[in-house]
PDB file of C-alpha atoms in Angstrom:
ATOM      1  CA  UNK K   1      64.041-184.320 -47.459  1.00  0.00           C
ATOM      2  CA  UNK K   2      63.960-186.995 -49.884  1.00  0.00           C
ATOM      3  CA  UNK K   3      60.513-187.701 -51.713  1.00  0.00           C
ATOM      4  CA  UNK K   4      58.629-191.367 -51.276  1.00  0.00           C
ATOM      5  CA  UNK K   5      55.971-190.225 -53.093  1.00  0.00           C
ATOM      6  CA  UNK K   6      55.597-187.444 -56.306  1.00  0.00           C
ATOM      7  CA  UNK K   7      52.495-186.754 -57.950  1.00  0.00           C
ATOM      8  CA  UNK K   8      52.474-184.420 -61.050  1.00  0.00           C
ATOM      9  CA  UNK K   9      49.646-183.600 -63.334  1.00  0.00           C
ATOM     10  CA  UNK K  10      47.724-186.148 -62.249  1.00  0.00           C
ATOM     11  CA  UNK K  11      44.454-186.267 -64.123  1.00  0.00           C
ATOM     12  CA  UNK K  12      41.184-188.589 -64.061  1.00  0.00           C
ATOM     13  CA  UNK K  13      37.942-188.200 -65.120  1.00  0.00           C
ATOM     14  CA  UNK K  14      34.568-190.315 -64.896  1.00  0.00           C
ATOM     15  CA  UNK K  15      32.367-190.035 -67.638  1.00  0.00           C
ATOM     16  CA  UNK K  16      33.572-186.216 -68.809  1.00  0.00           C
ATOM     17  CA  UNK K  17      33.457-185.086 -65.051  1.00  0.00           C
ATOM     18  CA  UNK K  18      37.100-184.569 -63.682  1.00  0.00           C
ATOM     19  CA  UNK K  19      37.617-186.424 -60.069  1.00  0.00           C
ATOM     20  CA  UNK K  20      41.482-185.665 -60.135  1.00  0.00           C
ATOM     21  CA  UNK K  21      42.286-182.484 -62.424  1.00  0.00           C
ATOM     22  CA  UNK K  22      46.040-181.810 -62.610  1.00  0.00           C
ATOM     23  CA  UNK K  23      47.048-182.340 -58.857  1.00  0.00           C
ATOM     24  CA  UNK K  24      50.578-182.367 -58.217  1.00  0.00           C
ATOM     25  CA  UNK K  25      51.875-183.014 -54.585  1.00  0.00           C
ATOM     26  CA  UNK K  26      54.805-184.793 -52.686  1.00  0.00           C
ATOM     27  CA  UNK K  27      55.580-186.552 -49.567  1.00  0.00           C
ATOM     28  CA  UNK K  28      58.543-186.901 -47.609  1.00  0.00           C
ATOM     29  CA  UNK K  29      60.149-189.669 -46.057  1.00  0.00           C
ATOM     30  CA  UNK K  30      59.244-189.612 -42.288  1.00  0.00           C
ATOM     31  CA  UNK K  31      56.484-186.776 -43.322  1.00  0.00           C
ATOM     32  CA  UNK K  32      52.815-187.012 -42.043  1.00  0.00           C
ATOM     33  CA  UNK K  33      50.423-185.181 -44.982  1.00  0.00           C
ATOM     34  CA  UNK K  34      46.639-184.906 -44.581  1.00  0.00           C
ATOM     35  CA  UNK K  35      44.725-184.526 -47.795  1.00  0.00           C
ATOM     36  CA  UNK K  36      40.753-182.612 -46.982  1.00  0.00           C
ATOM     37  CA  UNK K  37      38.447-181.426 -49.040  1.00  0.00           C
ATOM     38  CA  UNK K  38      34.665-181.627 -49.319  1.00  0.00           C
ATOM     39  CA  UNK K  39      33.155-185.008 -50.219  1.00  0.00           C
ATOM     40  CA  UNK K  40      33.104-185.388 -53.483  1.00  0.00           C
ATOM     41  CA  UNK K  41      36.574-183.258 -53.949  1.00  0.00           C
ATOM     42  CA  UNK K  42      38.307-185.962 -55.494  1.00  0.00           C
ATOM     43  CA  UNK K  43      40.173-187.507 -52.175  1.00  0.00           C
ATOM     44  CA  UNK K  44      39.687-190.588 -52.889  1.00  0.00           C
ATOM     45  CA  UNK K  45      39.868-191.073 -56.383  1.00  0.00           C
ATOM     46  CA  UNK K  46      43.301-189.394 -55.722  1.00  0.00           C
ATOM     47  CA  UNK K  47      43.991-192.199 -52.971  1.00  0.00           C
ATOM     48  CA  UNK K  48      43.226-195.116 -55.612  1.00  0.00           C
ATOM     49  CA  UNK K  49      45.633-193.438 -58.076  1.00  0.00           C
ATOM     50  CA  UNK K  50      48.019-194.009 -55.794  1.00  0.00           C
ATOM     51  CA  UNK K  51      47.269-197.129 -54.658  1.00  0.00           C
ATOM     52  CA  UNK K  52      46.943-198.745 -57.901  1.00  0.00           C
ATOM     53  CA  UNK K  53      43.521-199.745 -58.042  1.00  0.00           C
ATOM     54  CA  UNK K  54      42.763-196.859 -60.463  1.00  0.00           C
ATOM     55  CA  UNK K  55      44.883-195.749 -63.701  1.00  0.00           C
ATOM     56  CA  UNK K  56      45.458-192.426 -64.166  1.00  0.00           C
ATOM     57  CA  UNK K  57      44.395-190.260 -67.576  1.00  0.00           C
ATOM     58  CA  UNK K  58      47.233-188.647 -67.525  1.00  0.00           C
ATOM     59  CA  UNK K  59      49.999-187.238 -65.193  1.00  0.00           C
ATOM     60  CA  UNK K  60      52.730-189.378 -63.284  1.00  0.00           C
ATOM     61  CA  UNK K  61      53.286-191.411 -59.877  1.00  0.00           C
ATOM     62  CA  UNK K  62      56.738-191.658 -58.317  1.00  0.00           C
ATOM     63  CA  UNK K  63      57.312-193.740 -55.498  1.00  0.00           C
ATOM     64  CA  UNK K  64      60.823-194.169 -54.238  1.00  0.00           C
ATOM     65  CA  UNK K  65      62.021-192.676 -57.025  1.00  0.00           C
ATOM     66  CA  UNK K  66      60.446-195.080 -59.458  1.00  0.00           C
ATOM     67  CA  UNK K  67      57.618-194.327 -61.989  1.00  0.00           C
ATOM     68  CA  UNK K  68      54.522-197.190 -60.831  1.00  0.00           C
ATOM     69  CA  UNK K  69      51.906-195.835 -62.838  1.00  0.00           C
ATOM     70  CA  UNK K  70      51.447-198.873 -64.877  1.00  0.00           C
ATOM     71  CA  UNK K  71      52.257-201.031 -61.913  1.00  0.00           C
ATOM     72  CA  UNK K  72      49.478-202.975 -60.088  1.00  0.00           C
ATOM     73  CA  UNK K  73      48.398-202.342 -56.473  1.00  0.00           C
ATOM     74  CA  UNK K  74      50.815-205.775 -55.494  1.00  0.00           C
ATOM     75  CA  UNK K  75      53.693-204.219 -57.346  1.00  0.00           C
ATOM     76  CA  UNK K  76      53.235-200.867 -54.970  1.00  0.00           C
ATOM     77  CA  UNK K  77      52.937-202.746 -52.061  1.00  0.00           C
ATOM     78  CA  UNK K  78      56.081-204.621 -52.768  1.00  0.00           C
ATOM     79  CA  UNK K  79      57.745-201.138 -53.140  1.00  0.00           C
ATOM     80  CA  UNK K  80      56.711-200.610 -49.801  1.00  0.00           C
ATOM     81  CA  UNK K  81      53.267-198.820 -49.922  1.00  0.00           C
ATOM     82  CA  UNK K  82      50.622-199.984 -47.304  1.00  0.00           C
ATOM     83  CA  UNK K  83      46.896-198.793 -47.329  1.00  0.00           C
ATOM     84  CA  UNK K  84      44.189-198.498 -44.889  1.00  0.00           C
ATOM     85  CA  UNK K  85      40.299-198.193 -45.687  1.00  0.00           C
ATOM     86  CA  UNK K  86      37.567-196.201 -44.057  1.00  0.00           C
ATOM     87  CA  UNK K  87      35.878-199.304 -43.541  1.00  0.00           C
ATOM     88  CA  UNK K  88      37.970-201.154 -42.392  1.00  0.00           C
ATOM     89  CA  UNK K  89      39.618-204.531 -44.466  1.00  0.00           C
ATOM     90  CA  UNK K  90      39.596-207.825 -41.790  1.00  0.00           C
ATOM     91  CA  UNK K  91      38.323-210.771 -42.151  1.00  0.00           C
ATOM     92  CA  UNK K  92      35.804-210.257 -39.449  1.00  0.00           C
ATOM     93  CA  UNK K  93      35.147-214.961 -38.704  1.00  0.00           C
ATOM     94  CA  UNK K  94      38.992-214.810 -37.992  1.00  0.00           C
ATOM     95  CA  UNK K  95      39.989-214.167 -34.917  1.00  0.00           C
ATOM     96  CA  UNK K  96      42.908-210.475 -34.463  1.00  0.00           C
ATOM     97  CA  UNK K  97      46.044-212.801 -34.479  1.00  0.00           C
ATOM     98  CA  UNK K  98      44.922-215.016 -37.507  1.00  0.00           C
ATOM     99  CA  UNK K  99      43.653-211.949 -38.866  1.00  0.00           C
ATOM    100  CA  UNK K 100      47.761-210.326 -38.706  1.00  0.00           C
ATOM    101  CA  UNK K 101      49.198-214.005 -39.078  1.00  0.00           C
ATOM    102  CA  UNK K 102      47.233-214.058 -42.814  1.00  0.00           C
ATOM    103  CA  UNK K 103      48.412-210.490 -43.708  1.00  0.00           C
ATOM    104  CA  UNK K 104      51.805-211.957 -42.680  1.00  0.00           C
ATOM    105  CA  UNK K 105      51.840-214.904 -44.792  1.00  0.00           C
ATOM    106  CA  UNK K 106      50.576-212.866 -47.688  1.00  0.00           C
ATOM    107  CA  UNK K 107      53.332-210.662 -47.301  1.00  0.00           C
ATOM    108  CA  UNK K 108      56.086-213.336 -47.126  1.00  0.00           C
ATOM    109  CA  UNK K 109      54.336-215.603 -50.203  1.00  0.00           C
ATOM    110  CA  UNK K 110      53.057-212.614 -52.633  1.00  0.00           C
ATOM    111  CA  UNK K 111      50.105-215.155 -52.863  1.00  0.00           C
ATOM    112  CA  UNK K 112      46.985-216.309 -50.773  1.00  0.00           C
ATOM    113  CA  UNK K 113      47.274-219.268 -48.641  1.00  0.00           C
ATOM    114  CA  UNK K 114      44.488-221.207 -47.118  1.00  0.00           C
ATOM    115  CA  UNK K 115      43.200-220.321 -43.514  1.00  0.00           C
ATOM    116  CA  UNK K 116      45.098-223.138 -41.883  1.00  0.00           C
ATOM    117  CA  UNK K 117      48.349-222.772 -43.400  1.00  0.00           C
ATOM    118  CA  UNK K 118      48.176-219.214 -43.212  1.00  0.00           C
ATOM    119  CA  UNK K 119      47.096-219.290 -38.784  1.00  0.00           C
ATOM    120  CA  UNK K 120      49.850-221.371 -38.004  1.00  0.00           C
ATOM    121  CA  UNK K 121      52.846-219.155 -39.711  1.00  0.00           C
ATOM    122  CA  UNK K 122      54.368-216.320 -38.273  1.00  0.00           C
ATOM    123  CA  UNK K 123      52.507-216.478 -34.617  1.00  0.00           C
ATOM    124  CA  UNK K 124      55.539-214.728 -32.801  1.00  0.00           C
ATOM    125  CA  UNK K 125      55.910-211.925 -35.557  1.00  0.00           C
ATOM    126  CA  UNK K 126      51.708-211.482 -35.572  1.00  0.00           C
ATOM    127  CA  UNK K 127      51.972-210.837 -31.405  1.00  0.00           C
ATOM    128  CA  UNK K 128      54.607-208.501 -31.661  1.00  0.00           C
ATOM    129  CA  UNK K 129      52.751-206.650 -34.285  1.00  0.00           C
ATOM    130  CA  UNK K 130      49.479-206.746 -32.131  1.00  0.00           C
ATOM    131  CA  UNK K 131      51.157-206.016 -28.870  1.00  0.00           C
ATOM    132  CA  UNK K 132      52.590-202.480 -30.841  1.00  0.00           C
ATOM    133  CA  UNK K 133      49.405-201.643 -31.625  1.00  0.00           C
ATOM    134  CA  UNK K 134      47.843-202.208 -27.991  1.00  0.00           C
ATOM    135  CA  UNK K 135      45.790-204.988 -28.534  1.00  0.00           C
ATOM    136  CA  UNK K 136      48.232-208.399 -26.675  1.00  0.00           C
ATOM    137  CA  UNK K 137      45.453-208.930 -24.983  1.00  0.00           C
ATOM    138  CA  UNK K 138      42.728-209.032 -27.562  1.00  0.00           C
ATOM    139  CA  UNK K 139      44.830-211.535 -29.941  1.00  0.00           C
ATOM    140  CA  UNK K 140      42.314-214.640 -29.807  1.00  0.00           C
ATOM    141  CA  UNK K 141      39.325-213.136 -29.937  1.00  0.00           C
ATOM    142  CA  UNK K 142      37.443-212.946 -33.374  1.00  0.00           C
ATOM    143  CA  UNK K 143      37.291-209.287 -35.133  1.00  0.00           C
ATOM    144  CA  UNK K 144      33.737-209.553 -34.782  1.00  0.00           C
ATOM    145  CA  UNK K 145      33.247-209.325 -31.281  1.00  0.00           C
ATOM    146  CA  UNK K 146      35.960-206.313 -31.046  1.00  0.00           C
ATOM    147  CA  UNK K 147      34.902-202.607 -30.643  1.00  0.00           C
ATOM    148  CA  UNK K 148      35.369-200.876 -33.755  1.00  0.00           C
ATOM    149  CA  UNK K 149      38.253-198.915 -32.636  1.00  0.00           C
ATOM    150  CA  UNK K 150      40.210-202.129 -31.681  1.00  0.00           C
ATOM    151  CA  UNK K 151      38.748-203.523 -35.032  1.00  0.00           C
ATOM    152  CA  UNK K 152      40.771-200.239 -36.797  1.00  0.00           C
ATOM    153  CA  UNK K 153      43.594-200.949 -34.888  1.00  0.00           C
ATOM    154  CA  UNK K 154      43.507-204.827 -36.178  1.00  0.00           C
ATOM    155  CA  UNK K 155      43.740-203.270 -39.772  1.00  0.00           C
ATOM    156  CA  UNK K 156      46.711-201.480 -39.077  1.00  0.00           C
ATOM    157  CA  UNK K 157      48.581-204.116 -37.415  1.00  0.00           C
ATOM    158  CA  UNK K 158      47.796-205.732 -40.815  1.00  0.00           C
ATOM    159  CA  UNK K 159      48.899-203.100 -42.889  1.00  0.00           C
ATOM    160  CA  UNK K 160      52.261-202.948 -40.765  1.00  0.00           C
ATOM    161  CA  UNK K 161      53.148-206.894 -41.717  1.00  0.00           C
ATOM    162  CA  UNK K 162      54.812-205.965 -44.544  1.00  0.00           C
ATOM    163  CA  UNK K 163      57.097-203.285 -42.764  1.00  0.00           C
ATOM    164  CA  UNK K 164      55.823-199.972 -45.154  1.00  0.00           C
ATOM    165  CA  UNK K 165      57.734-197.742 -45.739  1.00  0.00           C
ATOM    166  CA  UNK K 166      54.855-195.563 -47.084  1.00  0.00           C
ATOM    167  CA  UNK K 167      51.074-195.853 -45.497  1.00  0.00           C
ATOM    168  CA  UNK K 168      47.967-194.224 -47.352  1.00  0.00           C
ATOM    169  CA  UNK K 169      45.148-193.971 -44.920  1.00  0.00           C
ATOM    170  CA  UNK K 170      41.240-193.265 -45.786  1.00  0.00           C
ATOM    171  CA  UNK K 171      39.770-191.659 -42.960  1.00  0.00           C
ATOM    172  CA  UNK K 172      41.505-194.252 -40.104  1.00  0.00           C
ATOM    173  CA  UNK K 173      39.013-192.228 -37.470  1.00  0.00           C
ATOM    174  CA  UNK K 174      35.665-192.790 -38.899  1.00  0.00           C
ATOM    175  CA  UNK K 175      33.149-194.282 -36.977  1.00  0.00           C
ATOM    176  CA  UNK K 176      35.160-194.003 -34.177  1.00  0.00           C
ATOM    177  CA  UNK K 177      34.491-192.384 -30.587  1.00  0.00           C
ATOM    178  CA  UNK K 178      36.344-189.087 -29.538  1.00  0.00           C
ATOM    179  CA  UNK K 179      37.978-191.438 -27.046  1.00  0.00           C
ATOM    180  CA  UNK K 180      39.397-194.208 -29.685  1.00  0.00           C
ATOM    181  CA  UNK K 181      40.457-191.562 -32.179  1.00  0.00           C
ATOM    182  CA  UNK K 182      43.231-189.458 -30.119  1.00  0.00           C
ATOM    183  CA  UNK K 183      44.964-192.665 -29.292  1.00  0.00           C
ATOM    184  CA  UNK K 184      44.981-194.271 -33.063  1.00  0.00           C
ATOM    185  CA  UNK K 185      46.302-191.437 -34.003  1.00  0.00           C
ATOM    186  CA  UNK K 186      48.879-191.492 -31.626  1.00  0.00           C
ATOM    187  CA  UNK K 187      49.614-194.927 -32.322  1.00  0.00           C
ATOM    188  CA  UNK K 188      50.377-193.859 -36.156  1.00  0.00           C
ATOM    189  CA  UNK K 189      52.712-190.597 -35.021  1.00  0.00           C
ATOM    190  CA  UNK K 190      55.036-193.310 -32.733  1.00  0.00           C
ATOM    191  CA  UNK K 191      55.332-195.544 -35.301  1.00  0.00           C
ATOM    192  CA  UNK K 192      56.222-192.901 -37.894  1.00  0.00           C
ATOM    193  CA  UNK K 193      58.496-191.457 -35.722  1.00  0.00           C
ATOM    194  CA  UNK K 194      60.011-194.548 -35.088  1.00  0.00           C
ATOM    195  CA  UNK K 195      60.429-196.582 -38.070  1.00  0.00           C
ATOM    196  CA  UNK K 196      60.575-193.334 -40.564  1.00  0.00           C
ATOM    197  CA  UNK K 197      57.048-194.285 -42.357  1.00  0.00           C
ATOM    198  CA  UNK K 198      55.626-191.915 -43.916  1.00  0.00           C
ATOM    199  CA  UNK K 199      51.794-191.204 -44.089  1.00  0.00           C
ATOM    200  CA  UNK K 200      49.245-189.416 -46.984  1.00  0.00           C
ATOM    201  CA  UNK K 201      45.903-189.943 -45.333  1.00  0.00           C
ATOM    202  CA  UNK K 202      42.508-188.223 -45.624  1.00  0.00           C
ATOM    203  CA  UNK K 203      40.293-187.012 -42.366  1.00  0.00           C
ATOM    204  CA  UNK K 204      36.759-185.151 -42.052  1.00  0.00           C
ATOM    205  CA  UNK K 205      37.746-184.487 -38.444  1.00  0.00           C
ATOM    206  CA  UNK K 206      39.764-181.204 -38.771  1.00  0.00           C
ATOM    207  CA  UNK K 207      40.640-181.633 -34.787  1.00  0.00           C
ATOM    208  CA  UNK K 208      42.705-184.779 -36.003  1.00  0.00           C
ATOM    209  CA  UNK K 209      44.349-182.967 -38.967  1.00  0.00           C
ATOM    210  CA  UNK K 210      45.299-179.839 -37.126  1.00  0.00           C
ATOM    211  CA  UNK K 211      47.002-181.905 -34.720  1.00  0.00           C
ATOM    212  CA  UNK K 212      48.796-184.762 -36.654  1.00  0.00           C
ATOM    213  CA  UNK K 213      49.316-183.308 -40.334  1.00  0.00           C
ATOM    214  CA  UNK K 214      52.836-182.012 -40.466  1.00  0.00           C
ATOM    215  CA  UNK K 215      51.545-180.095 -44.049  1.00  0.00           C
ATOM    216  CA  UNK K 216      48.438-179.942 -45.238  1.00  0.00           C
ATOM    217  CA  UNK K 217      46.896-180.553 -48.778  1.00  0.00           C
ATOM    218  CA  UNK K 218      43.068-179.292 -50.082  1.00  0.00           C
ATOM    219  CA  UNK K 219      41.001-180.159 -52.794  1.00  0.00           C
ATOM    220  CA  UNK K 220      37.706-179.043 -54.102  1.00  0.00           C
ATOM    221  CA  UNK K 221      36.409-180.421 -57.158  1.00  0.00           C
ATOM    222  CA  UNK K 222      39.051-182.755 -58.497  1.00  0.00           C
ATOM    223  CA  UNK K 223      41.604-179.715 -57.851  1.00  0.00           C
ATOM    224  CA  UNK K 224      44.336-178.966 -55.393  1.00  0.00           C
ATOM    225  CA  UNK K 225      43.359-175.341 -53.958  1.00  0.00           C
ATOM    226  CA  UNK K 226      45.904-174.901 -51.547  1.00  0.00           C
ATOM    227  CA  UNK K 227      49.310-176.235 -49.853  1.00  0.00           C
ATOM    228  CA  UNK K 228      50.916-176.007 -46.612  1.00  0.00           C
ATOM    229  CA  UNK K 229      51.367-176.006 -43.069  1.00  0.00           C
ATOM    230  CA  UNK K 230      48.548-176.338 -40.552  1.00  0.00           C
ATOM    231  CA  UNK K 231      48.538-172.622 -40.023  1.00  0.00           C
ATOM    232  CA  UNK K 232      49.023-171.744 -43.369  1.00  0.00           C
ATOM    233  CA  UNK K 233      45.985-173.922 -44.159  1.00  0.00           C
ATOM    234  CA  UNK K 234      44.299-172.254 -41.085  1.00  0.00           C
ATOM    235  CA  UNK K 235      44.669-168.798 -42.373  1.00  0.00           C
ATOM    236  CA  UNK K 236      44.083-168.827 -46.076  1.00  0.00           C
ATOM    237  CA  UNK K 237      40.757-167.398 -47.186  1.00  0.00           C
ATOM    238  CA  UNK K 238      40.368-169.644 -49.952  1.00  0.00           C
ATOM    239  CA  UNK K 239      40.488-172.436 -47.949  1.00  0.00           C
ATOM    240  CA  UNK K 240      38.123-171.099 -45.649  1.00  0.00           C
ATOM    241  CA  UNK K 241      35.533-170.259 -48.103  1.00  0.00           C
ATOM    242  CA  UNK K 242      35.818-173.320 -50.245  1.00  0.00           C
ATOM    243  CA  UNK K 243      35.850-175.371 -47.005  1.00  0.00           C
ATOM    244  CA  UNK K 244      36.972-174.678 -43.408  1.00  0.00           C
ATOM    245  CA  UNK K 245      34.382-172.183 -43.380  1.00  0.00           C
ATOM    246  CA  UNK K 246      31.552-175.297 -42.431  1.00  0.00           C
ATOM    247  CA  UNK K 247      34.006-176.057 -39.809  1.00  0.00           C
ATOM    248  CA  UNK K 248      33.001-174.186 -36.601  1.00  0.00           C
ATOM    249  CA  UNK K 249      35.886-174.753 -33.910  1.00  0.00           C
ATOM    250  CA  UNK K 250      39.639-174.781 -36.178  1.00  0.00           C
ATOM    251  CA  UNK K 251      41.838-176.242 -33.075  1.00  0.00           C
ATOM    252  CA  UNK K 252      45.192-174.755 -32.787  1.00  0.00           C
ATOM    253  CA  UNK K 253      47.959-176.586 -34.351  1.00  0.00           C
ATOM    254  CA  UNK K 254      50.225-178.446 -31.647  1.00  0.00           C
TER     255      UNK K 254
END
């Protein structure tokens, strides 16, 4: 399986405390990889690496086979990475289809257009985008009247305008109901299946990364403890202690 995404030595520290100390990981192309840990493990520093809107101490970055870690987070996402937030990143006055259509003309201008040039391009390619994610009939209706699962769903609709071919997502099921999260998540598995994306993305719900991670990756304390798949994850000791061990139901892996 051919990389998208190598990390080696990667290293970054905050006034002398190390967030990111020496983590080296890949991801495949088409691969689903869930990165947990306790808060404060260094997940999301990692995910900012990556992203861009960090620069590492030390350590390299390889996406697609090229080195990026100079490049900004625009540069990346012309590569073909796409990111999602915990909370998530719409522009909640807009309604869901000039919320897409914006990401849309972004994506087509590398540049910021204003709100009524950028709602009247790309209408046909924004429904299309909103009807894969389940939302056709939610289109004119502003973000801020939308449930917050719909609202998550909004962001990745977004994050699919530019056609990834890599997407990093922090924690795409907080604040959401058991009863929004199964279907995101499902929603992310078709595509990926589909279109061969591949997805890095962090989760506190252990349910979720039991049953969508294809391996698994843990940190604790800027460190990466442990590698795998879900039941290797499930059965090391280390894991448990450092982590799992708060966890008091471990589903069984699909």
């Amino acid at each position: 399986m051919t990389d998208c995404l190598q990390v080696a030595e990667l290293h970054k520290t905050f006034g002398g405390v190390a967030a990111v100390d020496g983590v080296s990981l890949s991801v495949g192309n088409g691969e689903t990889v869930a990165v947990i840990g306790p808060n404060g493990a260094g997940k999301s520093t990692l995910f900012n690496l990556i992203g861009g809107q960090l620069r590492a101490d030390a350590g390299s970055i390889s996406l697609f086979g090229r080195q990026v870690g100079r490049y900004s987070p625009q540069k990346r996402f012309r590569l073909g990475l796409a990111r999602t937030f915990q909370m998530a990143e719409i522009f909640a006055s807009m309604t869901a289809l000039e919320n897409v259509q914006t990401a849309l003309t972004i994506h087509a201008r590398q540049e910021f257009s204003l709100r009524p040039l950028a709602t009247t391009l790309f209408r046909s390619e924004a429904e299309a985008l909103l009807e894969r994610c389940g939302l056709s009939d939610l289109g004119g209706k502003p973000v801020a009247d939308l449930a917050y699962g719909d609202v998550k769903r909004v962001e990745l609709a977004m994050a699919l305008s530019s056609g990834p071919k890599f997407m990093l997502m922090d924690e795409p099921t907080a604040g959401m109901t058991a009863d929004e999260k199964i279907p995101l998540m499902d929603l992310v598995r078709r595509i990926g299946d589909d279109t061969g994306m591949a997805v890095l993305f962090t989760e506190h719900d252990m349910g979720m990364v039991f049953a969508y991670a294809d391996r698994i990756a843990v940190l604790a304390r800027g460190r990466l403890i442990a590698e795998g798949s879900v039941n290797e994850i499930r059965a090391d000791p280390q894991v448990r202690n450092s982590y799992l061990g708060s966890v008091s139901l471990l589903p069984e892996a699909r």
